[in-house]
Amino acid sequence: MTRIRLTAEAYQVPTDAPEGDGTFAWTSTTLVLVRAHADGRTGLGWTYGPVAVVAVVADLLAPAVADLDPDEVPAAWTSMQRRLRNVGRPGVAGLALSAADCALWDLKARRHGLPLARLLGTARRAVPVYGSGGLTTYDTDRQHRQLAEWVHEQGIPRVKIKIGESCGTAVERDVARMTAARRTIGDGAELFVDANGAYQRKQAVRVAHAVVDLDVRWYEEPVSSDDLPGLGLVRDRVTPDVTAGEYGFDLAYFHRMAPYVDCLQIDVTRCGGISEFLRVAAVADAAGIQVSGHCAPHQHLPVAAAVANLRHLEWFHDHVRIEAMLFDGAASATGGTVPVPLDRPGTGLEFRAEQAQRYRVA
């Protein structure tokens, strides 16, 4: 009988400049790669999180799937999820589950010689994306250059910047940066903003009203994503769509949030992998709203192609850079979309193990 072998390793990649948003700052990003092996084939999945994810994969998830059929991914997901009961699924364990599930889906596709998007079924062959960066640590010139490249050179018609600087205490600079962003991208592109939960309820409403002339279309986490009534209050009092969900680790989280937002953000590297992403998209569809893929763009592409109620995918600067560094076959955004790999088995990506070795930390 074919056995599944899960392995994991971590790579810490320095940022190209200090990065920060309204409530957090960082100078490096850690990618945890999970490999699923069977029949001489290897599937790849990854998440962004602490090195501790490696031990969860090795100690808990690998034994849970070792004796299962590699084609039976739902059975493997269930076995892994049950193994996490006493550990607690949200957090590090959820990151591990997500990366392992993605690796198992990639393995299945490669074993059958199919592109993963074909295995899942496609609703589209190219995924709409939005440029995401505009970090609070950027000066005016860097923000301008980044947004101008996306809109005027790559043709991406929607871009997002971070606001809520210093936990919501620098609103004047937030407004100035939004004004500068609109000036850079012109009237033909959509402007998105992300406060990372930095504002209080009425403060978030006041900020939105202060920039109404900038035609902001997307207001991400104006208040903490844990404050569901607050999200609903802001949603009902502002013009932009209010969105949240990137910190969701299970289906119930999204079910609770759906009534309070205009669009649910799902992160396939956190929510429970491809298996749970598909279920969350169905929950959103039942609530009459769309979903958006959060970060890790190349990990999202196949499942984003499969979901009919997908609005777009976040083309996050830091992750786009890292995935292009560490994987052969990384895609490019052109005209606001990224093509789905349909000519290679699995995700169509191969890990650059030799080049990545310098960044390995576990």
Coordinates of C-alpha atoms in Angstrom, one line a residue, residues 34-190:
V34 CA 5.6 21.2 3.5
R35 CA 6.3 18.3 1.1
A36 CA 4.0 15.4 0.7
H37 CA 5.7 12.3 -0.8
A38 CA 4.1 9.2 -2.3
D39 CA 4.9 6.9 -5.3
G40 CA 8.1 8.9 -6.1
R41 CA 6.1 12.1 -6.5
T42 CA 6.2 15.2 -4.3
G43 CA 3.5 17.8 -3.7
L44 CA 4.3 21.2 -2.3
G45 CA 2.4 23.4 0.1
W46 CA 3.5 26.4 2.2
T47 CA 2.5 28.9 4.8
Y48 CA 3.9 32.1 6.3
G49 CA 4.5 31.7 10.0
P50 CA 6.9 30.8 12.8
V51 CA 9.4 27.9 12.7
A52 CA 7.2 26.1 15.2
V53 CA 5.0 25.0 12.3
V54 CA 7.7 22.5 11.3
A55 CA 7.4 20.5 14.6
V56 CA 3.6 20.4 14.3
V57 CA 3.9 18.8 10.8
A58 CA 6.5 16.3 11.9
D59 CA 5.1 15.3 15.3
L60 CA 1.4 15.5 14.7
L61 CA 0.3 15.7 11.1
A62 CA 2.8 13.3 9.5
P63 CA 1.7 10.3 11.6
A64 CA -2.0 11.2 11.0
V65 CA -1.7 10.6 7.3
A66 CA 1.0 8.0 7.0
D67 CA -1.3 5.1 6.3
L68 CA -3.9 6.8 4.2
D69 CA -4.4 6.7 0.4
P70 CA -2.8 9.9 -1.1
D71 CA -5.7 10.3 -3.4
E72 CA -8.2 10.6 -0.5
V73 CA -7.3 14.2 0.5
P74 CA -10.6 14.8 2.4
A75 CA -9.9 11.7 4.6
A76 CA -6.3 13.0 5.2
W77 CA -7.6 16.5 6.1
T78 CA -10.1 15.0 8.6
S79 CA -7.4 12.8 10.2
M80 CA -5.1 15.8 10.6
Q81 CA -7.8 18.1 11.9
R82 CA -8.8 15.5 14.5
R83 CA -5.2 15.1 15.6
L84 CA -5.1 18.8 16.4
R85 CA -8.0 18.7 18.8
N86 CA -6.1 19.0 22.1
V87 CA -3.4 21.3 20.6
G88 CA -5.9 23.9 19.4
R89 CA -6.4 24.5 15.7
P90 CA -6.2 28.4 15.5
G91 CA -2.6 29.6 15.2
V92 CA 0.5 27.6 14.6
A93 CA -1.4 24.3 14.2
G94 CA -3.8 25.8 11.7
L95 CA -0.9 27.1 9.6
A96 CA 0.6 23.5 9.6
L97 CA -2.8 22.0 8.6
S98 CA -3.2 24.5 5.8
A99 CA 0.3 23.9 4.3
A100 CA -0.1 20.1 4.6
D101 CA -3.5 20.1 2.9
C102 CA -2.2 22.2 0.0
A103 CA 0.8 19.8 -0.3
L104 CA -1.6 16.8 -0.4
W105 CA -3.7 18.4 -3.1
D106 CA -0.6 19.2 -5.2
L107 CA 0.6 15.6 -4.7
K108 CA -2.7 14.2 -5.9
A109 CA -2.6 16.4 -9.0
R110 CA 1.0 15.4 -9.8
R111 CA 0.4 11.7 -9.3
H112 CA -2.3 11.9 -12.0
G113 CA -0.4 14.2 -14.3
L114 CA -2.9 17.0 -14.0
P115 CA -2.6 20.7 -13.3
L116 CA -4.1 21.3 -9.8
A117 CA -6.5 23.9 -11.2
R118 CA -7.8 21.2 -13.6
L119 CA -8.2 18.7 -10.8
L120 CA -10.2 21.2 -8.7
G121 CA -12.2 22.5 -11.7
T122 CA -11.9 26.0 -13.1
A123 CA -14.4 28.9 -13.0
R124 CA -11.8 31.1 -14.7
R125 CA -8.4 30.8 -16.4
A126 CA -7.0 34.0 -15.1
V127 CA -7.3 35.4 -11.6
P128 CA -7.9 39.1 -11.0
V129 CA -5.4 40.6 -8.6
Y130 CA -4.8 43.8 -6.8
G131 CA -1.4 45.3 -6.0
S132 CA -0.8 45.3 -2.3
G133 CA 1.9 47.2 -0.4
G134 CA 2.0 50.9 0.3
L135 CA 3.4 50.0 3.8
T136 CA 3.4 52.6 6.6
T137 CA 7.2 52.4 6.7
Y138 CA 7.5 53.7 3.1
D139 CA 8.3 57.3 2.4
T140 CA 6.4 59.3 -0.1
D141 CA 8.7 58.5 -3.0
R142 CA 8.8 54.7 -2.4
Q143 CA 5.0 54.5 -2.2
H144 CA 4.6 56.5 -5.4
R145 CA 7.1 54.3 -7.3
Q146 CA 5.4 51.1 -6.2
L147 CA 1.9 52.2 -7.0
A148 CA 2.9 53.8 -10.3
E149 CA 4.6 50.5 -11.4
W150 CA 1.6 48.5 -10.7
V151 CA -1.0 50.8 -12.3
H152 CA 0.9 52.5 -15.1
E153 CA 3.5 49.8 -16.1
Q154 CA 1.8 46.5 -15.2
G155 CA -1.7 47.6 -15.8
I156 CA -3.1 46.5 -12.5
P157 CA -6.3 48.5 -12.0
R158 CA -6.6 48.2 -8.2
V159 CA -4.0 48.8 -5.5
K160 CA -4.0 48.8 -1.7
I161 CA -2.0 50.8 0.9
K162 CA -1.7 50.4 4.6
I163 CA -3.2 53.0 7.0
G164 CA -3.9 53.1 10.7
E165 CA -0.3 54.0 11.4
S166 CA 0.9 53.7 15.0
C167 CA -2.3 51.9 16.1
G168 CA -4.5 54.6 14.7
T169 CA -2.8 57.6 16.3
A170 CA -1.4 59.1 13.0
V171 CA -4.6 59.8 11.1
E172 CA -3.3 63.0 9.6
R173 CA -0.5 61.0 7.9
D174 CA -3.0 58.3 6.9
V175 CA -5.1 60.9 5.1
A176 CA -2.0 62.4 3.4
R177 CA -0.8 59.0 2.2
M178 CA -4.3 58.1 0.8
T179 CA -4.4 61.5 -1.0
A180 CA -0.9 60.9 -2.4
A181 CA -1.9 57.4 -3.5
R182 CA -4.9 58.7 -5.4
R183 CA -2.7 61.3 -7.1
T184 CA -0.3 58.6 -8.2
I185 CA -2.8 56.2 -9.6
G186 CA -5.2 58.7 -11.2
D187 CA -8.9 58.4 -11.4
G188 CA -9.0 55.2 -13.5
A189 CA -7.7 52.8 -10.9
E190 CA -9.4 51.6 -7.7

